[in-house]
mmCIF file of C-alpha atoms in Angstrom:
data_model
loop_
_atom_site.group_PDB
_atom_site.id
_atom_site.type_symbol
_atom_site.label_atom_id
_atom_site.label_comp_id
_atom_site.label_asym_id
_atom_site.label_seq_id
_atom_site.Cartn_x
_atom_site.Cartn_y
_atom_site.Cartn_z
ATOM 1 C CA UNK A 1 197.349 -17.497 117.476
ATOM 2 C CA UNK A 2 198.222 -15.692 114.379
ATOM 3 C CA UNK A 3 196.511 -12.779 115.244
ATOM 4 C CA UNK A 4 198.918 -12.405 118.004
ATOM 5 C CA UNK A 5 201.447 -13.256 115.518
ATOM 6 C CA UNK A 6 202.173 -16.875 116.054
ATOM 7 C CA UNK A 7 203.622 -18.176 112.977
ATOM 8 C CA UNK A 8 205.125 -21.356 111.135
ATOM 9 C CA UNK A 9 206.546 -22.833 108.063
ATOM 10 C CA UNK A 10 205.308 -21.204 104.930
ATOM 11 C CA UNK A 11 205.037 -24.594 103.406
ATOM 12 C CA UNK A 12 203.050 -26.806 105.673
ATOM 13 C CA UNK A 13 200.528 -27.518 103.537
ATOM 14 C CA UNK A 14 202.079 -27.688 99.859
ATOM 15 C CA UNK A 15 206.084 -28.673 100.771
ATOM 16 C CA UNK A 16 208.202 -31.803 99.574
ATOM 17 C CA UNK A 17 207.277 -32.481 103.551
ATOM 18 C CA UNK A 18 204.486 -30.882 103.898
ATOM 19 C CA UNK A 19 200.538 -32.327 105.279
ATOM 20 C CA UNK A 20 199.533 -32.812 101.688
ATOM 21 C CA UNK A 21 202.884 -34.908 100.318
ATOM 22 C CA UNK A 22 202.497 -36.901 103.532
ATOM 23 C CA UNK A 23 199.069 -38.183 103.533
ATOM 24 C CA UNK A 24 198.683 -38.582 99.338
ATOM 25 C CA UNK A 25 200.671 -39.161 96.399
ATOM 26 C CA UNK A 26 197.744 -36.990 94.455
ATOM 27 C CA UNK A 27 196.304 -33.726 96.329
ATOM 28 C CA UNK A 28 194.673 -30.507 94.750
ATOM 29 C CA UNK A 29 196.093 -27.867 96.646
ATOM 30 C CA UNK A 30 193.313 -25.042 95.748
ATOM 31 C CA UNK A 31 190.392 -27.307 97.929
ATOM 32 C CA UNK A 32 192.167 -25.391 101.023
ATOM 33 C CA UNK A 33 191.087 -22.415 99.720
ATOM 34 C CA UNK A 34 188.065 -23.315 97.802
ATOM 35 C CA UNK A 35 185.314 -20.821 99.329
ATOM 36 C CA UNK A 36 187.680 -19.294 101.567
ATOM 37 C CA UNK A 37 185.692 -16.286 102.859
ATOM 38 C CA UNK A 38 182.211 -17.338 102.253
ATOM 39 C CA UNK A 39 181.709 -20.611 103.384
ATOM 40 C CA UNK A 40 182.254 -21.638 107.067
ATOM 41 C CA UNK A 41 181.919 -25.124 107.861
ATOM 42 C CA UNK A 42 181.297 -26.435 111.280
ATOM 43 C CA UNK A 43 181.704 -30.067 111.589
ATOM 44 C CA UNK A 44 180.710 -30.791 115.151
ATOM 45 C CA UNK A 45 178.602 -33.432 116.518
ATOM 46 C CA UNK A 46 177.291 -33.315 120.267
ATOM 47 C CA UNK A 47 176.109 -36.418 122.347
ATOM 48 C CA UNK A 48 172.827 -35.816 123.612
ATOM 49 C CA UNK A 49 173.039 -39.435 125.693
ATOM 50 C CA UNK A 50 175.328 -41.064 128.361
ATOM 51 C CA UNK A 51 175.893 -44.225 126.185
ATOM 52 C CA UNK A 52 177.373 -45.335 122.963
ATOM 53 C CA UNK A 53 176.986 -42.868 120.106
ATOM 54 C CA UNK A 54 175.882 -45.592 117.790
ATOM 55 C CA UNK A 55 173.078 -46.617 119.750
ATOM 56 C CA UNK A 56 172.059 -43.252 119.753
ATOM 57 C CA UNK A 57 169.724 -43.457 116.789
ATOM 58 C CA UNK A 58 168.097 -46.279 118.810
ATOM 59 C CA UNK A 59 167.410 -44.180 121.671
ATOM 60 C CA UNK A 60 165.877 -41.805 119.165
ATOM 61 C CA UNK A 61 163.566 -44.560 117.349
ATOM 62 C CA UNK A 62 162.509 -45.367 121.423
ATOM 63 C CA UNK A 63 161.473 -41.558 122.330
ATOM 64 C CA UNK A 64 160.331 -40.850 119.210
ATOM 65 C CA UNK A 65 157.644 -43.917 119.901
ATOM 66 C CA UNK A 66 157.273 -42.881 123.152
ATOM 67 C CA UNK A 67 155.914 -40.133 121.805
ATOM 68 C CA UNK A 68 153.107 -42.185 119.714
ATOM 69 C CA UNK A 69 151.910 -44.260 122.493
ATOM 70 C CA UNK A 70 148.886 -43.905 123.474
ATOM 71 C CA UNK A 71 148.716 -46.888 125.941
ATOM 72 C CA UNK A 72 150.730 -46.886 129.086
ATOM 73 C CA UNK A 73 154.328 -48.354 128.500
ATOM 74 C CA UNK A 74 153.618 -51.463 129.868
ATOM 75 C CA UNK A 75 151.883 -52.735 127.086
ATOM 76 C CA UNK A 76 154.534 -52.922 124.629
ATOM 77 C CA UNK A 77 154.888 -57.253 124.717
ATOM 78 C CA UNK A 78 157.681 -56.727 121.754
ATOM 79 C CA UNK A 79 160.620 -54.893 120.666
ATOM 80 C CA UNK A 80 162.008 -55.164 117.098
ATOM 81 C CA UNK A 81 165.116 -53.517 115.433
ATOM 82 C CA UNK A 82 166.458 -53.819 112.157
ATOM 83 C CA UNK A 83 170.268 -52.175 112.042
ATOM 84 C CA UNK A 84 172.535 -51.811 109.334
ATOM 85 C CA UNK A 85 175.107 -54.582 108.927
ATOM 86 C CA UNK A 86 178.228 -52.204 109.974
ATOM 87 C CA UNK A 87 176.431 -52.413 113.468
ATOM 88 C CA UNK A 88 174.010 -55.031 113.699
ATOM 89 C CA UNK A 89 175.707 -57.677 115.716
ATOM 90 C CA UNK A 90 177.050 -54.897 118.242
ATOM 91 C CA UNK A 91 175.462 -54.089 121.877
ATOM 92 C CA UNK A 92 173.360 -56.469 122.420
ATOM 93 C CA UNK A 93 173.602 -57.622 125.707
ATOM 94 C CA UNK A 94 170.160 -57.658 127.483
ATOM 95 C CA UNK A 95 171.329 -57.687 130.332
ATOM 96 C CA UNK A 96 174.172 -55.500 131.877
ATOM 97 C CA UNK A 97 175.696 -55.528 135.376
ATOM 98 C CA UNK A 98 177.558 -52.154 134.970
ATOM 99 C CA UNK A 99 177.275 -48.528 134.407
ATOM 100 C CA UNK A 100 179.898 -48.954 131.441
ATOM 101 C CA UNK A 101 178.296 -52.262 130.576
ATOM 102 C CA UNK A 102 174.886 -50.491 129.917
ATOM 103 C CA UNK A 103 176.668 -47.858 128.104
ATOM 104 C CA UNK A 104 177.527 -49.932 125.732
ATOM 105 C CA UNK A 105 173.715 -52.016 125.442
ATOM 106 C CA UNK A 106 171.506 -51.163 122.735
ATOM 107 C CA UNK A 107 168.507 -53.479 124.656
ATOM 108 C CA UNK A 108 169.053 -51.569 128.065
ATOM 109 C CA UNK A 109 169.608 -48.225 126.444
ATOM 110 C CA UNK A 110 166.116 -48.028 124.390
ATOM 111 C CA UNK A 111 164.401 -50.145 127.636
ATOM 112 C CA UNK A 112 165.267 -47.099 129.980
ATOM 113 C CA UNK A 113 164.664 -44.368 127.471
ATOM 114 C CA UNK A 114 161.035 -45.596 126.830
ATOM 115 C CA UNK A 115 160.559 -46.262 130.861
ATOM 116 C CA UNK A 116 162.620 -42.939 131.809
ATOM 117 C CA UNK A 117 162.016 -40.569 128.347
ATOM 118 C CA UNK A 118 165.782 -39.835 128.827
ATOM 119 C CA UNK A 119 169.337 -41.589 128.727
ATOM 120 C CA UNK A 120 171.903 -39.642 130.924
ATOM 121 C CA UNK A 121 173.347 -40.956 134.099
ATOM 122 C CA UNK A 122 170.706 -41.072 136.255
ATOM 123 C CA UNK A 123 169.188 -43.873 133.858
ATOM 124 C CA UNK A 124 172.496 -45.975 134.161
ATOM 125 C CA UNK A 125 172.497 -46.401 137.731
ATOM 126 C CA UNK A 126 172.765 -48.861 139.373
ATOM 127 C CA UNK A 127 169.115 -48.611 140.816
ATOM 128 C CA UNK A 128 167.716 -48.299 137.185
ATOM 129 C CA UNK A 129 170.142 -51.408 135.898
ATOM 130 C CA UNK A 130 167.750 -53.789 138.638
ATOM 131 C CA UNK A 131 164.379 -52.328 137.720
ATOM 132 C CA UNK A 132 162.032 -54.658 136.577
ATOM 133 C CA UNK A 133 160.043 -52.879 134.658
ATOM 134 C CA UNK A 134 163.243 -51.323 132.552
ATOM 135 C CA UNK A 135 164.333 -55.130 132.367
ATOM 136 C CA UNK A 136 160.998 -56.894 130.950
ATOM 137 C CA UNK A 137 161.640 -54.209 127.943
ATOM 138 C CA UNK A 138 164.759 -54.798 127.408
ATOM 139 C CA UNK A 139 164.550 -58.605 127.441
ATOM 140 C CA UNK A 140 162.214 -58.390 124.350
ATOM 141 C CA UNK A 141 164.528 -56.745 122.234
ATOM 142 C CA UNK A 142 165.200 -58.395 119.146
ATOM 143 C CA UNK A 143 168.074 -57.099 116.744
ATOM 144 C CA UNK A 144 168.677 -58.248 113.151
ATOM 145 C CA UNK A 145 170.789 -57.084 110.373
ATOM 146 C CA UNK A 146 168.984 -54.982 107.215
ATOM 147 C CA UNK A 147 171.797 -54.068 104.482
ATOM 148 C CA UNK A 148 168.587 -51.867 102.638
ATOM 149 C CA UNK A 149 169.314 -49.087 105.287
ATOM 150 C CA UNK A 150 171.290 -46.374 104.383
ATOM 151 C CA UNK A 151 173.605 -45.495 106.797
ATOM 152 C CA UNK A 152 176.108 -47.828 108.760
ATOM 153 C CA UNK A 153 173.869 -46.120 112.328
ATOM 154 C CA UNK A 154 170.554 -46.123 110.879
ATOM 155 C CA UNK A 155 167.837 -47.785 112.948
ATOM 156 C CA UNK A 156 164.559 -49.085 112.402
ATOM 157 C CA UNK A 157 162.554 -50.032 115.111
ATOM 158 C CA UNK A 158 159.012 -51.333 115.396
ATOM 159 C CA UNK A 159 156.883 -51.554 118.850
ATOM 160 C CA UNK A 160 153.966 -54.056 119.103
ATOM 161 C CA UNK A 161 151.786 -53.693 122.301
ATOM 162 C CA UNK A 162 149.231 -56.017 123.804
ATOM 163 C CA UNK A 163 146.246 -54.443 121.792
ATOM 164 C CA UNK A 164 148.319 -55.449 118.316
ATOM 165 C CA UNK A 165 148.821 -52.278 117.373
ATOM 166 C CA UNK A 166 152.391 -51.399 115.810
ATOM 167 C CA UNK A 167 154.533 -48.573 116.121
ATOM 168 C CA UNK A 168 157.634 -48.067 114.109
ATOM 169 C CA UNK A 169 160.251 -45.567 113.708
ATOM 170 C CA UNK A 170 163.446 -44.963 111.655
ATOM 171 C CA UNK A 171 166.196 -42.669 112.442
ATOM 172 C CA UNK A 172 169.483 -42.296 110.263
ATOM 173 C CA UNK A 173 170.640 -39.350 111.475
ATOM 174 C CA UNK A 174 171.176 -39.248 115.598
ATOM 175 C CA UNK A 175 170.110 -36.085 117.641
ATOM 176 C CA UNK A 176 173.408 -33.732 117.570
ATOM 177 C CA UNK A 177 174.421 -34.789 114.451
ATOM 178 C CA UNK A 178 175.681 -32.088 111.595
ATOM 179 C CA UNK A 179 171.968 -33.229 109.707
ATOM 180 C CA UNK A 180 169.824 -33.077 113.172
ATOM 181 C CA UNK A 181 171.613 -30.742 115.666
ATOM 182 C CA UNK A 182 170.984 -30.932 118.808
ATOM 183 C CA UNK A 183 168.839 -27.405 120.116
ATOM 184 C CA UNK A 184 170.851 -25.262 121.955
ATOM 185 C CA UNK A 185 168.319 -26.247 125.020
ATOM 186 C CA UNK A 186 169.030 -29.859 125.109
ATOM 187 C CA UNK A 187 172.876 -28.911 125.232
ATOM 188 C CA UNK A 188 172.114 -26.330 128.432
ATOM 189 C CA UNK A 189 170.185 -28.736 130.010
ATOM 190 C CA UNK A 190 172.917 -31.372 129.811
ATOM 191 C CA UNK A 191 175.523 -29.286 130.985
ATOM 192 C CA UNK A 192 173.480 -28.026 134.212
ATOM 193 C CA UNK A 193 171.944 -31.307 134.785
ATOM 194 C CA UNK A 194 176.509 -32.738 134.433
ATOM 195 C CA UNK A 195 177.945 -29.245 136.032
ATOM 196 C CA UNK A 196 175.202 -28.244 138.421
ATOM 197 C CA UNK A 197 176.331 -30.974 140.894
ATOM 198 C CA UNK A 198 179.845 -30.190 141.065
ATOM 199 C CA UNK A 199 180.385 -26.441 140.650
ATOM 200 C CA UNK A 200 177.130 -25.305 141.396
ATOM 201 C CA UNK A 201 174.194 -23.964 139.280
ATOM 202 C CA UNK A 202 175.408 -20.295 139.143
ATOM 203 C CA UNK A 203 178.800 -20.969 138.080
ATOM 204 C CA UNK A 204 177.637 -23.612 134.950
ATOM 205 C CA UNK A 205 175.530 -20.431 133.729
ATOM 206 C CA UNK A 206 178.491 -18.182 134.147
ATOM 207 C CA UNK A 207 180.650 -20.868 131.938
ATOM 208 C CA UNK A 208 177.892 -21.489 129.358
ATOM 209 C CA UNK A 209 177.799 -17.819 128.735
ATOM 210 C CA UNK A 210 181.704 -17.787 128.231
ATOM 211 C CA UNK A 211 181.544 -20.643 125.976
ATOM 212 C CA UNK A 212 178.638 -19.251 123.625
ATOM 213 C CA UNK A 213 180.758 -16.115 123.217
ATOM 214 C CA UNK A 214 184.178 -18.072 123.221
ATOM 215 C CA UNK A 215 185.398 -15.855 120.187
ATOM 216 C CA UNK A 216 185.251 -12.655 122.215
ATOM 217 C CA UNK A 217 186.835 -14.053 125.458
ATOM 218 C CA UNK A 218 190.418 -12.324 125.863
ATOM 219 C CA UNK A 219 191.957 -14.569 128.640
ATOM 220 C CA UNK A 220 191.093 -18.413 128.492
ATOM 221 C CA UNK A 221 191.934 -17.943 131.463
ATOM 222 C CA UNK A 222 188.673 -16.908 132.149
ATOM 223 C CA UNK A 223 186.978 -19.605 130.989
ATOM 224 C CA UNK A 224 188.859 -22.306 133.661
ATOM 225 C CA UNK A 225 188.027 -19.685 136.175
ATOM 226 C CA UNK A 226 184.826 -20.150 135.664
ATOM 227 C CA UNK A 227 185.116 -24.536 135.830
ATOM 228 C CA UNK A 228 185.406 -23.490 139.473
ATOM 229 C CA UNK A 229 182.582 -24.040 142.234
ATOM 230 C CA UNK A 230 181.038 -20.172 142.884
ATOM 231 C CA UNK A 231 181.837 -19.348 146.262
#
């Protein structure tokens, strides 16, 4: 905008009504500036799941042990999670009816991620919410509160099969966060396996090229154009 010479008060920032006066009696005006130039933060966060983003680092600890198994799913007999405080008593209902209602389940979310390896929409549908297999998992989950975890999200989870042998994991940091970003792929893949259905596989490549080169697009015009179904 202000390259095209959009422009505003000179004083949004630092004036007796400016952002800073607003929001603080005390402010340090040179931290706008502070590595101005040479430093280019990027604090975005993507969702790499169809559900709560708080439950994400459960879904995590679930593929992540999916991963270790070497015994067929169906063994696990129990399910044990140890959250942070800040979250422990949330999403825990086993047992969901709904799309939104599994959204928002910690037991059905990790239950269909180690059945599925995935949690986007296809594992919250209706179908999936009645499988019994996806069910007996989730049923076993047992959640309890563990203030020596260092992060209000962090998750610990431990997986005990038949055989007695346990599996744990711990995640603090969720997939797509600014510590773990999520790879470039996994983003693609969400937005073909979202887009592909609705505009068409040729026209979500045509707007994930405009998006990775947003900077250089002239017309954002463009870029709705290309939210249309290819013809």
């Amino acid at each position: 905008m202000a390259k095209l010479g959009f422009t505003g008060t000179a004083t949004i920032f630092d004036g007796e009504r400016g952002f800073c006066n607003a929001f603080s009696d005390e402010h340090d005006i040179s931290k706008l500036t502070e590595g101005l130039g040479s430093e280019f933060p990027i604090y975005i966060e993507y969702k790499p799941y169809s559900c709560a983003r708080p439950i994400h680092n459960a879904i995590d600890c679930a593929l992540e042990i999916r991963k270790q198994l070497d015994e067929p799913i169906e063994a696990i007999e129990s399910i044990a999670f140890r959250r942070h405080p800040a979250w422990a008593h949330y999403h825990q209902n086993a047992r969901p009816a709904t799309y939104h209602e599994a959204q928002v389940s910690l037991p059905y979310s990790v239950a269909v991620a180690l059945v599925e390896g995935d949690a986007l929409p296809p594992q919250y549908s209706d179908e999936k919410l009645k499988d019994p297999a996806i069910l007996r998992l989730s049923d076993m989950v047992t959640i309890e509160a563990d203030e020596s975890l260092p992060r209000g999200v962090s998750c610990h989870m431990t997986a005990t099969t038949k055989s007695g042998r346990s599996h744990t994991s711990q995640i603090d940091h969720p997939l797509g966060s600014i510590e773990r970003p999520m790879p470039a792929e996994r983003a693609n893949f969400k937005m073909h396996m979202l887009g592909d259905p609705v505009i068409g596989e040729s026209a979500v490549g045509k707007l994930v090229e405009l998006v990775n080169k947003i900077e250089t697009v002239g017309n954002i015009a463009d870029v709705l154009k290309a939210t249309q179904p290819a013809t």
